[in-house]
Each structure stands twice: as structure tokens, then as C-alpha cells.
PDB file of C-alpha atoms and ligand atoms in Angstrom:
ATOM      1  CA  MET A 135      18.586 -15.089   6.720  1.00  0.00           C
ATOM      2  CA  GLU A 136      21.014 -13.052   4.793  1.00  0.00           C
ATOM      3  CA  SER A 137      18.766 -11.474   2.367  1.00  0.00           C
ATOM      4  CA  GLY A 138      16.325 -10.601   5.153  1.00  0.00           C
ATOM      5  CA  ALA A 139      19.201  -8.888   7.161  1.00  0.00           C
ATOM      6  CA  THR A 140      20.332  -6.951   4.171  1.00  0.00           C
ATOM      7  CA  THR A 141      16.661  -5.611   3.593  1.00  0.00           C
ATOM      8  CA  HIS A 142      16.476  -4.670   7.247  1.00  0.00           C
ATOM      9  CA  THR A 143      19.763  -2.753   6.829  1.00  0.00           C
ATOM     10  CA  GLN A 144      18.295  -1.052   3.829  1.00  0.00           C
ATOM     11  CA  LEU A 145      15.267  -0.020   5.712  1.00  0.00           C
ATOM     12  CA  VAL A 146      17.093   1.453   8.329  1.00  0.00           C
ATOM     13  CA  GLU A 147      19.446   3.173   6.017  1.00  0.00           C
ATOM     14  CA  ARG A 148      16.291   4.536   4.328  1.00  0.00           C
ATOM     15  CA  ALA A 149      14.774   5.721   7.579  1.00  0.00           C
ATOM     16  CA  LYS A 150      18.207   7.453   8.545  1.00  0.00           C
ATOM     17  CA  ARG A 151      18.316   9.315   5.332  1.00  0.00           C
ATOM     18  CA  HIS A 152      14.654  10.324   5.627  1.00  0.00           C
ATOM     19  CA  ALA A 153      15.403  11.527   9.158  1.00  0.00           C
ATOM     20  CA  LYS A 154      17.993  13.916   7.958  1.00  0.00           C
ATOM     21  CA  THR A 155      15.312  15.784   5.654  1.00  0.00           C
ATOM     22  CA  VAL A 156      13.074  16.163   8.660  1.00  0.00           C
ATOM     23  CA  ALA A 157      13.325  19.562  10.414  1.00  0.00           C
ATOM     24  CA  LEU A 158      13.866  18.373  13.960  1.00  0.00           C
ATOM     25  CA  PRO A 159      16.731  19.309  16.227  1.00  0.00           C
ATOM     26  CA  ILE A 160      17.745  15.717  17.219  1.00  0.00           C
ATOM     27  CA  ASP A 161      20.990  14.595  18.517  1.00  0.00           C
ATOM     28  CA  TYR A 162      21.429  11.499  16.067  1.00  0.00           C
ATOM     29  CA  SER A 163      24.637  10.322  17.922  1.00  0.00           C
ATOM     30  CA  MET A 164      22.305   9.379  20.678  1.00  0.00           C
ATOM     31  CA  VAL A 165      19.863   7.535  18.447  1.00  0.00           C
ATOM     32  CA  SER A 166      20.037   3.886  17.462  1.00  0.00           C
ATOM     33  CA  TRP A 167      17.803   2.112  14.954  1.00  0.00           C
ATOM     34  CA  GLU A 168      16.258  -1.330  15.013  1.00  0.00           C
ATOM     35  CA  VAL A 169      13.931  -3.482  12.885  1.00  0.00           C
ATOM     36  CA  SER A 170      11.633  -5.804  14.729  1.00  0.00           C
ATOM     37  CA  GLU A 171      10.235  -8.930  12.811  1.00  0.00           C
ATOM     38  CA  ARG A 172       8.357  -9.802  15.988  1.00  0.00           C
ATOM     39  CA  ALA A 173       6.220  -6.608  16.783  1.00  0.00           C
ATOM     40  CA  ARG A 174       2.757  -7.079  15.357  1.00  0.00           C
ATOM     41  CA  ARG A 175       0.582  -4.420  17.046  1.00  0.00           C
ATOM     42  CA  ARG A 176       2.748  -1.106  16.644  1.00  0.00           C
ATOM     43  CA  ALA A 177       4.076   0.169  13.314  1.00  0.00           C
ATOM     44  CA  GLY A 178       6.958   1.700  15.338  1.00  0.00           C
ATOM     45  CA  GLN A 179       8.174   2.353  18.721  1.00  0.00           C
ATOM     46  CA  CYS A 180      10.520   4.917  20.414  1.00  0.00           C
ATOM     47  CA  LEU A 181      12.441   3.870  23.422  1.00  0.00           C
ATOM     48  CA  TYR A 182      14.340   6.134  25.951  1.00  0.00           C
ATOM     49  CA  ASN A 183      16.839   5.303  28.504  1.00  0.00           C
ATOM     50  CA  ALA A 184      16.613   8.276  30.964  1.00  0.00           C
ATOM     51  CA  ARG A 185      19.798   7.427  32.669  1.00  0.00           C
ATOM     52  CA  THR A 186      22.102   7.361  29.601  1.00  0.00           C
ATOM     53  CA  GLY A 187      19.889   9.390  27.398  1.00  0.00           C
ATOM     54  CA  ALA A 188      19.920   6.777  24.550  1.00  0.00           C
ATOM     55  CA  VAL A 189      16.927   6.596  22.246  1.00  0.00           C
ATOM     56  CA  THR A 190      16.058   3.570  20.186  1.00  0.00           C
ATOM     57  CA  ILE A 191      13.706   3.722  17.348  1.00  0.00           C
ATOM     58  CA  ARG A 192      12.206   0.350  16.609  1.00  0.00           C
ATOM     59  CA  LEU A 193      10.537  -0.099  13.244  1.00  0.00           C
ATOM     60  CA  THR A 194       8.136  -2.904  12.505  1.00  0.00           C
ATOM     61  CA  TRP A 195       9.088  -4.893   9.448  1.00  0.00           C
ATOM     62  CA  ALA A 196       5.516  -6.122   8.843  1.00  0.00           C
ATOM     63  CA  ALA A 197       4.146  -2.715   8.922  1.00  0.00           C
ATOM     64  CA  PHE A 198       6.732  -1.423   6.349  1.00  0.00           C
ATOM     65  CA  GLU A 199       5.703  -4.484   4.023  1.00  0.00           C
ATOM     66  CA  ALA A 200       2.071  -3.843   4.268  1.00  0.00           C
ATOM     67  CA  TYR A 201       2.225   0.075   4.075  1.00  0.00           C
ATOM     68  CA  GLY A 202       4.993   0.553   1.645  1.00  0.00           C
ATOM     69  CA  TRP A 203       7.636   3.312   2.014  1.00  0.00           C
ATOM     70  CA  GLU A 204       5.268   6.394   1.485  1.00  0.00           C
ATOM     71  CA  GLN A 205       2.977   5.712   4.291  1.00  0.00           C
ATOM     72  CA  PHE A 206       5.695   4.111   6.501  1.00  0.00           C
ATOM     73  CA  SER A 207       7.888   7.114   6.217  1.00  0.00           C
ATOM     74  CA  GLY A 208       5.068   8.829   8.232  1.00  0.00           C
ATOM     75  CA  VAL A 209       5.660   6.249  11.122  1.00  0.00           C
ATOM     76  CA  VAL A 210       9.317   7.206  10.946  1.00  0.00           C
ATOM     77  CA  ARG A 211       8.386  10.982  11.413  1.00  0.00           C
ATOM     78  CA  HIS A 212       6.098  10.028  14.132  1.00  0.00           C
ATOM     79  CA  GLU A 213       8.908   8.190  16.099  1.00  0.00           C
ATOM     80  CA  LEU A 214      11.182  11.014  15.347  1.00  0.00           C
ATOM     81  CA  VAL A 215       8.864  13.420  16.972  1.00  0.00           C
ATOM     82  CA  HIS A 216       9.046  11.215  20.187  1.00  0.00           C
ATOM     83  CA  ALA A 217      12.931  11.145  19.908  1.00  0.00           C
ATOM     84  CA  TRP A 218      12.732  14.927  19.792  1.00  0.00           C
ATOM     85  CA  GLU A 219      10.539  15.151  22.918  1.00  0.00           C
ATOM     86  CA  PHE A 220      12.637  12.596  24.782  1.00  0.00           C
ATOM     87  CA  GLN A 221      15.930  14.469  24.006  1.00  0.00           C
ATOM     88  CA  GLN A 222      14.419  18.044  24.845  1.00  0.00           C
ATOM     89  CA  PHE A 223      11.993  17.266  27.790  1.00  0.00           C
ATOM     90  CA  GLY A 224      12.947  13.828  29.163  1.00  0.00           C
ATOM     91  CA  GLU A 225       9.402  12.585  28.479  1.00  0.00           C
ATOM     92  CA  SER A 226       7.117  11.894  25.528  1.00  0.00           C
ATOM     93  CA  ASN A 227       3.358  11.330  25.052  1.00  0.00           C
ATOM     94  CA  HIS A 228       0.828  12.222  22.601  1.00  0.00           C
ATOM     95  CA  GLY A 229      -0.126  15.633  24.081  1.00  0.00           C
ATOM     96  CA  ARG A 230      -0.443  18.885  22.632  1.00  0.00           C
ATOM     97  CA  ARG A 231       3.213  19.679  22.180  1.00  0.00           C
ATOM     98  CA  PHE A 232       3.593  16.337  20.476  1.00  0.00           C
ATOM     99  CA  THR A 233       0.623  17.082  18.233  1.00  0.00           C
ATOM    100  CA  LYS A 234       1.873  20.507  17.267  1.00  0.00           C
ATOM    101  CA  LYS A 235       5.414  19.206  16.334  1.00  0.00           C
ATOM    102  CA  ALA A 236       3.832  16.203  14.510  1.00  0.00           C
ATOM    103  CA  ARG A 237       1.892  18.373  12.273  1.00  0.00           C
ATOM    104  CA  GLU A 238       4.757  20.511  11.474  1.00  0.00           C
ATOM    105  CA  VAL A 239       6.567  17.442   9.999  1.00  0.00           C
ATOM    106  CA  ASP A 240       3.391  15.900   8.545  1.00  0.00           C
ATOM    107  CA  ALA A 241       3.304  12.917  10.960  1.00  0.00           C
ATOM    108  CA  PRO A 242       0.402  11.007  12.060  1.00  0.00           C
ATOM    109  CA  CYS A 243      -0.472  12.313  15.576  1.00  0.00           C
ATOM    110  CA  SER A 244      -1.230   8.972  17.199  1.00  0.00           C
ATOM    111  CA  CYS A 245       1.046   5.889  17.401  1.00  0.00           C
ATOM    112  CA  GLU A 246      -0.211   3.936  14.594  1.00  0.00           C
ATOM    113  CA  ARG A 247      -1.145   0.443  15.818  1.00  0.00           C
ATOM    114  CA  PHE A 248      -0.344  -2.004  13.031  1.00  0.00           C
ATOM    115  CA  THR A 249      -2.569  -4.816  12.149  1.00  0.00           C
ATOM    116  CA  ASP A 250      -2.892  -7.678   9.885  1.00  0.00           C
ATOM    117  CA  GLY A 251      -6.404  -6.929   9.049  1.00  0.00           C
ATOM    118  CA  ARG A 252      -7.497  -5.112   5.785  1.00  0.00           C
ATOM    119  CA  LEU A 253      -9.439  -2.698   7.567  1.00  0.00           C
ATOM    120  CA  THR A 254      -9.430  -1.170  11.132  1.00  0.00           C
ATOM    121  CA  LEU A 255     -12.006   0.397  13.124  1.00  0.00           C
ATOM    122  CA  SER A 256     -10.729   2.997  15.771  1.00  0.00           C
ATOM    123  CA  CYS A 257     -12.077   5.645  17.979  1.00  0.00           C
ATOM    124  CA  THR A 258     -12.034   9.231  17.140  1.00  0.00           C
ATOM    125  CA  GLU A 259     -11.245  10.252  20.626  1.00  0.00           C
ATOM    126  CA  GLU A 260      -7.456  10.516  20.633  1.00  0.00           C
ATOM    127  CA  ARG A 261      -6.809   9.074  23.988  1.00  0.00           C
ATOM    128  CA  CYS A 262      -9.084   6.084  23.645  1.00  0.00           C
ATOM    129  CA  GLU A 263      -7.221   2.864  22.763  1.00  0.00           C
ATOM    130  CA  TRP A 264     -10.189   1.030  21.354  1.00  0.00           C
ATOM    131  CA  ARG A 265      -9.762  -0.618  18.084  1.00  0.00           C
ATOM    132  CA  ALA A 266     -11.003  -3.731  15.986  1.00  0.00           C
ATOM    133  CA  GLU A 267      -9.991  -5.278  12.786  1.00  0.00           C
ATOM    134  CA  ARG A 268     -12.189  -6.270   9.835  1.00  0.00           C
ATOM    135  CA  HIS A 269     -11.606  -8.056   6.783  1.00  0.00           C
ATOM    136  CA  ARG A 270     -14.775  -7.514   4.848  1.00  0.00           C
ATOM    137  CA  ALA A 271     -17.070  -4.539   4.270  1.00  0.00           C
ATOM    138  CA  SER A 272     -19.672  -5.132   6.887  1.00  0.00           C
ATOM    139  CA  THR A 273     -22.110  -2.433   7.959  1.00  0.00           C
ATOM    140  CA  VAL A 274     -19.855  -1.029  10.440  1.00  0.00           C
ATOM    141  CA  VAL A 275     -17.278  -0.541   7.716  1.00  0.00           C
ATOM    142  CA  THR A 276     -19.554   0.925   5.103  1.00  0.00           C
ATOM    143  CA  ASN A 277     -21.712   3.042   7.491  1.00  0.00           C
ATOM    144  CA  PRO A 278     -19.484   3.767  10.598  1.00  0.00           C
ATOM    145  CA  GLY A 279     -21.695   6.710  11.562  1.00  0.00           C
ATOM    146  CA  ARG A 280     -24.240   4.420  12.752  1.00  0.00           C
ATOM    147  CA  TYR A 281     -21.978   2.852  15.484  1.00  0.00           C
ATOM    148  CA  ARG A 282     -20.111   4.170  18.467  1.00  0.00           C
ATOM    149  CA  CYS A 283     -16.813   3.131  20.161  1.00  0.00           C
ATOM    150  CA  GLY A 284     -17.376   0.170  22.300  1.00  0.00           C
ATOM    151  CA  ALA A 285     -15.184   1.765  25.102  1.00  0.00           C
ATOM    152  CA  CYS A 286     -16.215   5.506  25.185  1.00  0.00           C
ATOM    153  CA  GLN A 287     -19.185   5.938  23.009  1.00  0.00           C
ATOM    154  CA  SER A 288     -17.339   8.372  20.569  1.00  0.00           C
ATOM    155  CA  ARG A 289     -17.458   8.301  16.851  1.00  0.00           C
ATOM    156  CA  LEU A 290     -15.588   5.635  14.876  1.00  0.00           C
ATOM    157  CA  VAL A 291     -13.273   5.888  12.107  1.00  0.00           C
ATOM    158  CA  VAL A 292     -12.657   3.173   9.576  1.00  0.00           C
ATOM    159  CA  THR A 293      -9.100   3.006   7.858  1.00  0.00           C
ATOM    160  CA  HIS A 294      -8.375   0.704   4.692  1.00  0.00           C
ATOM    161  CA  VAL A 295      -5.006  -0.369   5.954  1.00  0.00           C
ATOM    162  CA  ALA A 296      -3.328  -0.768   2.423  1.00  0.00           C
ATOM    163  CA  SER A 297      -4.207   2.531   1.076  1.00  0.00           C
ATOM    164  CA  GLY A 298      -4.223   4.554   4.444  1.00  0.00           C
ATOM    165  CA  LYS A 299      -7.729   6.036   3.357  1.00  0.00           C
ATOM    166  CA  SER A 300     -10.092   6.565   6.194  1.00  0.00           C
ATOM    167  CA  TRP A 301     -13.832   7.489   6.643  1.00  0.00           C
ATOM    168  CA  GLN A 302     -16.462   8.017   9.220  1.00  0.00           C
ATOM    169  CA  SER A 303     -19.613   7.953   7.186  1.00  0.00           C
ATOM    170  CA  GLU A 304     -21.489   6.123   4.443  1.00  0.00           C
ATOM    171  CA  ALA A 305     -20.805   8.844   2.033  1.00  0.00           C
ATOM    172  CA  GLY A 306     -17.152   8.929   3.044  1.00  0.00           C
ATOM    173  CA  TYR A 307     -16.981   5.125   2.420  1.00  0.00           C
ATOM    174  CA  GLU A 308     -18.426   5.517  -1.059  1.00  0.00           C
ATOM    175  CA  ARG A 309     -15.847   8.171  -1.915  1.00  0.00           C
ATOM    176  CA  ALA A 310     -12.924   6.179  -0.597  1.00  0.00           C
ATOM    177  CA  ARG A 311     -14.161   2.857  -2.149  1.00  0.00           C
ATOM    178  CA  LYS A 312     -14.162   4.560  -5.534  1.00  0.00           C
ATOM    179  CA  ARG A 313     -10.655   6.186  -5.021  1.00  0.00           C
ATOM    180  CA  ILE A 314      -9.201   2.814  -3.674  1.00  0.00           C
ATOM    181  CA  ASP A 315     -10.753   0.982  -6.763  1.00  0.00           C
ATOM    182  CA  ASP A 316      -8.458  -1.896  -7.655  1.00  0.00           C
ATOM    183  CA  GLU A 317      -6.517  -1.879  -4.509  1.00  0.00           C
ATOM    184  CA  TRP A 318      -9.744  -2.743  -2.467  1.00  0.00           C
TER     185      TRP A 318
HETATM  186 ZN1  LIG B 129       3.540   7.614  19.368  1.00  0.00          ZN
HETATM  187 ZN1  LIG B 130     -13.537   5.303  22.304  1.00  0.00          ZN
END
């Protein structure tokens, strides 16, 4: 698919250009970029080969299409923080060092798990992996404060995938719903 390949190249070029504007001391000669058509559950991924020092940043095409560039650029910055940690410390996770750096470059602090659903429910506890998808505004979506995480009992956060808006209460839902308006 020629047009697809061209578009993938464009996404990588855009991500590379964006990376240059992000204030992180990364050796880009050791970073390669890929676009995944198959990945469905992560918006992006950063891989590291400890033996060679090579870093690979893999961007999920479906996530870019669903988010649009504005939101997706946050995914790029998130993966760059991983690349920086790998190069500086030989390891990377979502710990304090990561969170601090992610905030500095305005990147989301957790690996965004991408979904085809319109709405996602996830746990507010950073280390908890629990999540679920919803397509309609059920009670847990409109009033998440009444529910708890199925895995650890922490509070839930609902995210409207297309707009990136999220809320944890009924009032928060009402406000987000108004702002999202036509895009809902
Ligand atoms: Zn991550
Ligand atoms: Zn949880």
C-alpha cells in the first residue's frame, strides 16, 4: 500500500521534527522509529536493546488516527522520556524520575493504552493496570464516583477517547459533556 507507506513516513517525520523541539538530551543517532499497524492496545512503545544501546520508538497508527496529532504528540513525548531514561540509566519504568521528567515536557505520565472504544474506564492508582472500554454513557460513565476499580478498589477515571477529556464524578461528567458537545 503505497499511500499508507507514505503516510507512515510522514508520521515518523513529524514525530522526529517534534522530538527536536522537546528539551531532552537524547542521542538520536541511536534512536530508530517505526509505525505499527497491528498494535491495538498501546498508543506507543519504546524498546531498548541493552547490549547495543539501540532504542526503538514504535508509534501505533490506529492511535494516531483516533487521537489526531495534538493528542498523539503527547504519546511521542511520553516515549521520548522512556528513550531518555534508557539512554541515561539503562532502564525505564513509570517511577518518580519518569513522572518528574514527563511533567517537565508536558507528556502523559502513564503509557497510554489505546482502545477502539469511545470511552475508557481506568483506575486512578498509577500502578494498577485495570481498565475497561465503554461505547455508551452508562451510569459508570456518567457517575464514576459511585464505583470502584475492579482490581484494587481505587477510584475510577473515565476518558472520552476522541477529545481526551476525563472526569471522576457526575459533576465532572456534566462539565466534560458540555465542552465535548458535538464531538460526543
Ligand atoms: Zn510508558
Ligand atoms: Zn485499580
